[in-house]
């Protein structure tokens, strides 16, 4: 089944229409642009379509939360997301700076160095996966990697479709998607507005978190708030020693021990995936769920 013409017509058209008016003219020079990214979401996407940015903000955060695709050693770390090193950035002489719209307070200074293309990192009213598809196509155009961007969109759609098929018969139980916090009293929850929440919904899973969520699809909940869906499976991301410390505190909590998914050992730890990452993160999370989600009892 070939979806490329429809995707080109719909998503490609939206991408061109949504491209900020300050974008440089497109042409053969796009493939040789020296691009700087000021958010890991853009870094992940560019690497996945075969373009290595000259520099990125907060390299350690990318390596902790995303990690795949790997960030080559030559990519310069510009420091904090909200306060990139402008002197270092100027020395790098980029042709283009891709920034989050939330970084508006630095864009005047950035624009003195190179043209700034702002992209929203939050989907807003747009479904999260549609937002990521559109952003991928836009970045592909800016980077001279349109065919690779379209291939990434196609590949992700096929991965999600395959994961949905593999999960047939295993989606009846709702899932909490969370990150454990070291205090042992609260957890970070991911709702339907997050990338991972949107992936779960695409795979046919109901999100057990019915509480409020931010524009990024996140919420901080007390562990007592997790009793509202007694038949749920609890899925969390294993962050190594941080998660081990959280579990040590949680295991000493009578409230935690009383939760049905704890009593019945319905807890699934998955490798770290950026909960609001790009299409590669979405595909990786889908694959993990398809491979690890337990079968429903007979």
PDB file of N, CA, C and O in Angstrom, residues 132-171:
ATOM      1  N   UNK A 132       4.112  16.299  14.677  1.00  0.00           N
ATOM      2  CA  UNK A 132       5.468  15.803  14.433  1.00  0.00           C
ATOM      3  C   UNK A 132       5.694  15.504  12.955  1.00  0.00           C
ATOM      4  O   UNK A 132       6.777  15.758  12.421  1.00  0.00           O
ATOM      5  N   UNK A 133       4.686  14.988  12.272  1.00  0.00           N
ATOM      6  CA  UNK A 133       4.821  14.742  10.839  1.00  0.00           C
ATOM      7  C   UNK A 133       5.065  16.051  10.093  1.00  0.00           C
ATOM      8  O   UNK A 133       5.948  16.151   9.237  1.00  0.00           O
ATOM      9  N   UNK A 134       4.268  17.048  10.426  1.00  0.00           N
ATOM     10  CA  UNK A 134       4.382  18.341   9.759  1.00  0.00           C
ATOM     11  C   UNK A 134       5.750  18.966  10.025  1.00  0.00           C
ATOM     12  O   UNK A 134       6.408  19.482   9.115  1.00  0.00           O
ATOM     13  N   UNK A 135       6.185  18.932  11.284  1.00  0.00           N
ATOM     14  CA  UNK A 135       7.476  19.506  11.638  1.00  0.00           C
ATOM     15  C   UNK A 135       8.613  18.791  10.915  1.00  0.00           C
ATOM     16  O   UNK A 135       9.571  19.414  10.457  1.00  0.00           O
ATOM     17  N   UNK A 136       8.517  17.468  10.804  1.00  0.00           N
ATOM     18  CA  UNK A 136       9.543  16.691  10.112  1.00  0.00           C
ATOM     19  C   UNK A 136       9.659  17.115   8.657  1.00  0.00           C
ATOM     20  O   UNK A 136      10.773  17.302   8.127  1.00  0.00           O
ATOM     21  N   UNK A 137       8.529  17.292   7.987  1.00  0.00           N
ATOM     22  CA  UNK A 137       8.552  17.717   6.589  1.00  0.00           C
ATOM     23  C   UNK A 137       9.111  19.130   6.449  1.00  0.00           C
ATOM     24  O   UNK A 137       9.873  19.422   5.517  1.00  0.00           O
ATOM     25  N   UNK A 138       8.760  20.016   7.368  1.00  0.00           N
ATOM     26  CA  UNK A 138       9.288  21.384   7.327  1.00  0.00           C
ATOM     27  C   UNK A 138      10.802  21.399   7.521  1.00  0.00           C
ATOM     28  O   UNK A 138      11.530  22.099   6.813  1.00  0.00           O
ATOM     29  N   UNK A 139      11.285  20.624   8.492  1.00  0.00           N
ATOM     30  CA  UNK A 139      12.729  20.570   8.716  1.00  0.00           C
ATOM     31  C   UNK A 139      13.443  19.924   7.535  1.00  0.00           C
ATOM     32  O   UNK A 139      14.558  20.314   7.183  1.00  0.00           O
ATOM     33  N   UNK A 140      12.810  18.952   6.915  1.00  0.00           N
ATOM     34  CA  UNK A 140      13.403  18.343   5.723  1.00  0.00           C
ATOM     35  C   UNK A 140      13.577  19.354   4.609  1.00  0.00           C
ATOM     36  O   UNK A 140      14.596  19.358   3.905  1.00  0.00           O
ATOM     37  N   UNK A 141      12.611  20.233   4.458  1.00  0.00           N
ATOM     38  CA  UNK A 141      12.710  21.274   3.440  1.00  0.00           C
ATOM     39  C   UNK A 141      13.854  22.236   3.768  1.00  0.00           C
ATOM     40  O   UNK A 141      14.656  22.590   2.899  1.00  0.00           O
ATOM     41  N   UNK A 142      13.936  22.666   5.025  1.00  0.00           N
ATOM     42  CA  UNK A 142      14.980  23.613   5.415  1.00  0.00           C
ATOM     43  C   UNK A 142      16.377  23.021   5.261  1.00  0.00           C
ATOM     44  O   UNK A 142      17.332  23.737   4.952  1.00  0.00           O
ATOM     45  N   UNK A 143      16.487  21.722   5.491  1.00  0.00           N
ATOM     46  CA  UNK A 143      17.790  21.063   5.487  1.00  0.00           C
ATOM     47  C   UNK A 143      18.150  20.455   4.144  1.00  0.00           C
ATOM     48  O   UNK A 143      19.208  19.833   4.006  1.00  0.00           O
ATOM     49  N   UNK A 144      17.299  20.610   3.147  1.00  0.00           N
ATOM     50  CA  UNK A 144      17.575  19.994   1.856  1.00  0.00           C
ATOM     51  C   UNK A 144      17.471  18.486   1.892  1.00  0.00           C
ATOM     52  O   UNK A 144      18.140  17.789   1.122  1.00  0.00           O
ATOM     53  N   UNK A 145      16.608  17.956   2.778  1.00  0.00           N
ATOM     54  CA  UNK A 145      16.452  16.508   2.942  1.00  0.00           C
ATOM     55  C   UNK A 145      14.969  16.134   2.857  1.00  0.00           C
ATOM     56  O   UNK A 145      14.455  15.360   3.659  1.00  0.00           O
ATOM     57  N   UNK A 146      14.293  16.680   1.859  1.00  0.00           N
ATOM     58  CA  UNK A 146      12.850  16.465   1.730  1.00  0.00           C
ATOM     59  C   UNK A 146      12.508  14.985   1.553  1.00  0.00           C
ATOM     60  O   UNK A 146      11.565  14.480   2.172  1.00  0.00           O
ATOM     61  N   UNK A 147      13.236  14.292   0.686  1.00  0.00           N
ATOM     62  CA  UNK A 147      12.937  12.879   0.450  1.00  0.00           C
ATOM     63  C   UNK A 147      13.159  12.059   1.713  1.00  0.00           C
ATOM     64  O   UNK A 147      12.368  11.161   2.034  1.00  0.00           O
ATOM     65  N   UNK A 148      14.220  12.368   2.447  1.00  0.00           N
ATOM     66  CA  UNK A 148      14.507  11.634   3.682  1.00  0.00           C
ATOM     67  C   UNK A 148      13.446  11.917   4.735  1.00  0.00           C
ATOM     68  O   UNK A 148      13.059  11.026   5.499  1.00  0.00           O
ATOM     69  N   UNK A 149      12.951  13.159   4.788  1.00  0.00           N
ATOM     70  CA  UNK A 149      11.904  13.499   5.748  1.00  0.00           C
ATOM     71  C   UNK A 149      10.613  12.751   5.420  1.00  0.00           C
ATOM     72  O   UNK A 149       9.949  12.206   6.318  1.00  0.00           O
ATOM     73  N   UNK A 150      10.272  12.711   4.150  1.00  0.00           N
ATOM     74  CA  UNK A 150       9.072  11.989   3.754  1.00  0.00           C
ATOM     75  C   UNK A 150       9.221  10.495   4.056  1.00  0.00           C
ATOM     76  O   UNK A 150       8.262   9.842   4.492  1.00  0.00           O
ATOM     77  N   UNK A 151      10.424   9.966   3.860  1.00  0.00           N
ATOM     78  CA  UNK A 151      10.667   8.555   4.158  1.00  0.00           C
ATOM     79  C   UNK A 151      10.536   8.284   5.648  1.00  0.00           C
ATOM     80  O   UNK A 151      10.014   7.240   6.062  1.00  0.00           O
ATOM     81  N   UNK A 152      10.986   9.226   6.486  1.00  0.00           N
ATOM     82  CA  UNK A 152      10.865   9.054   7.936  1.00  0.00           C
ATOM     83  C   UNK A 152       9.398   9.045   8.353  1.00  0.00           C
ATOM     84  O   UNK A 152       8.979   8.225   9.181  1.00  0.00           O
ATOM     85  N   UNK A 153       8.595   9.934   7.771  1.00  0.00           N
ATOM     86  CA  UNK A 153       7.160   9.946   8.066  1.00  0.00           C
ATOM     87  C   UNK A 153       6.529   8.614   7.659  1.00  0.00           C
ATOM     88  O   UNK A 153       5.778   8.002   8.433  1.00  0.00           O
ATOM     89  N   UNK A 154       6.849   8.139   6.462  1.00  0.00           N
ATOM     90  CA  UNK A 154       6.299   6.863   5.983  1.00  0.00           C
ATOM     91  C   UNK A 154       6.726   5.704   6.876  1.00  0.00           C
ATOM     92  O   UNK A 154       5.919   4.847   7.240  1.00  0.00           O
ATOM     93  N   UNK A 155       8.008   5.689   7.212  1.00  0.00           N
ATOM     94  CA  UNK A 155       8.548   4.599   8.035  1.00  0.00           C
ATOM     95  C   UNK A 155       7.902   4.580   9.420  1.00  0.00           C
ATOM     96  O   UNK A 155       7.589   3.503   9.962  1.00  0.00           O
ATOM     97  N   UNK A 156       7.683   5.758   9.989  1.00  0.00           N
ATOM     98  CA  UNK A 156       7.051   5.825  11.305  1.00  0.00           C
ATOM     99  C   UNK A 156       5.613   5.334  11.244  1.00  0.00           C
ATOM    100  O   UNK A 156       5.164   4.568  12.110  1.00  0.00           O
ATOM    101  N   UNK A 157       4.883   5.759  10.221  1.00  0.00           N
ATOM    102  CA  UNK A 157       3.497   5.307  10.080  1.00  0.00           C
ATOM    103  C   UNK A 157       3.426   3.785   9.960  1.00  0.00           C
ATOM    104  O   UNK A 157       2.555   3.137  10.557  1.00  0.00           O
ATOM    105  N   UNK A 158       4.338   3.219   9.191  1.00  0.00           N
ATOM    106  CA  UNK A 158       4.353   1.763   9.041  1.00  0.00           C
ATOM    107  C   UNK A 158       4.711   1.071  10.351  1.00  0.00           C
ATOM    108  O   UNK A 158       4.150   0.018  10.685  1.00  0.00           O
ATOM    109  N   UNK A 159       5.633   1.650  11.110  1.00  0.00           N
ATOM    110  CA  UNK A 159       6.004   1.076  12.407  1.00  0.00           C
ATOM    111  C   UNK A 159       4.821   1.086  13.369  1.00  0.00           C
ATOM    112  O   UNK A 159       4.563   0.097  14.074  1.00  0.00           O
ATOM    113  N   UNK A 160       4.099   2.196  13.407  1.00  0.00           N
ATOM    114  CA  UNK A 160       2.935   2.288  14.292  1.00  0.00           C
ATOM    115  C   UNK A 160       1.843   1.317  13.861  1.00  0.00           C
ATOM    116  O   UNK A 160       1.199   0.668  14.696  1.00  0.00           O
ATOM    117  N   UNK A 161       1.650   1.216  12.559  1.00  0.00           N
ATOM    118  CA  UNK A 161       0.644   0.276  12.050  1.00  0.00           C
ATOM    119  C   UNK A 161       1.018  -1.163  12.402  1.00  0.00           C
ATOM    120  O   UNK A 161       0.169  -1.957  12.830  1.00  0.00           O
ATOM    121  N   UNK A 162       2.291  -1.502  12.250  1.00  0.00           N
ATOM    122  CA  UNK A 162       2.741  -2.861  12.577  1.00  0.00           C
ATOM    123  C   UNK A 162       2.609  -3.139  14.069  1.00  0.00           C
ATOM    124  O   UNK A 162       2.193  -4.232  14.481  1.00  0.00           O
ATOM    125  N   UNK A 163       2.957  -2.155  14.910  1.00  0.00           N
ATOM    126  CA  UNK A 163       2.846  -2.334  16.355  1.00  0.00           C
ATOM    127  C   UNK A 163       1.389  -2.523  16.767  1.00  0.00           C
ATOM    128  O   UNK A 163       1.074  -3.346  17.643  1.00  0.00           O
ATOM    129  N   UNK A 164       0.500  -1.777  16.128  1.00  0.00           N
ATOM    130  CA  UNK A 164      -0.934  -1.938  16.409  1.00  0.00           C
ATOM    131  C   UNK A 164      -1.374  -3.362  16.104  1.00  0.00           C
ATOM    132  O   UNK A 164      -2.120  -3.987  16.881  1.00  0.00           O
ATOM    133  N   UNK A 165      -0.915  -3.893  14.981  1.00  0.00           N
ATOM    134  CA  UNK A 165      -1.264  -5.258  14.634  1.00  0.00           C
ATOM    135  C   UNK A 165      -0.699  -6.284  15.603  1.00  0.00           C
ATOM    136  O   UNK A 165      -1.387  -7.245  15.972  1.00  0.00           O
ATOM    137  N   UNK A 166       0.531  -6.069  16.033  1.00  0.00           N
ATOM    138  CA  UNK A 166       1.170  -7.009  16.964  1.00  0.00           C
ATOM    139  C   UNK A 166       0.486  -7.016  18.330  1.00  0.00           C
ATOM    140  O   UNK A 166       0.549  -8.005  19.058  1.00  0.00           O
ATOM    141  N   UNK A 167      -0.166  -5.905  18.678  1.00  0.00           N
ATOM    142  CA  UNK A 167      -0.805  -5.800  19.987  1.00  0.00           C
ATOM    143  C   UNK A 167      -2.237  -6.312  19.999  1.00  0.00           C
ATOM    144  O   UNK A 167      -2.913  -6.208  21.030  1.00  0.00           O
ATOM    145  N   UNK A 168      -2.699  -6.854  18.907  1.00  0.00           N
ATOM    146  CA  UNK A 168      -4.068  -7.364  18.853  1.00  0.00           C
ATOM    147  C   UNK A 168      -4.317  -8.334  20.007  1.00  0.00           C
ATOM    148  O   UNK A 168      -3.535  -9.257  20.240  1.00  0.00           O
ATOM    149  N   UNK A 169      -5.379  -8.076  20.763  1.00  0.00           N
ATOM    150  CA  UNK A 169      -5.705  -8.932  21.892  1.00  0.00           C
ATOM    151  C   UNK A 169      -5.004  -8.553  23.180  1.00  0.00           C
ATOM    152  O   UNK A 169      -5.211  -9.201  24.213  1.00  0.00           O
ATOM    153  N   UNK A 170      -4.181  -7.489  23.132  1.00  0.00           N
ATOM    154  CA  UNK A 170      -3.454  -7.093  24.352  1.00  0.00           C
ATOM    155  C   UNK A 170      -3.720  -5.641  24.739  1.00  0.00           C
ATOM    156  O   UNK A 170      -2.939  -5.042  25.470  1.00  0.00           O
ATOM    157  N   UNK A 171      -4.803  -5.072  24.266  1.00  0.00           N
ATOM    158  CA  UNK A 171      -5.047  -3.651  24.507  1.00  0.00           C
ATOM    159  C   UNK A 171      -6.278  -3.381  25.369  1.00  0.00           C
ATOM    160  O   UNK A 171      -6.716  -2.235  25.485  1.00  0.00           O
TER     161      UNK A 171
END
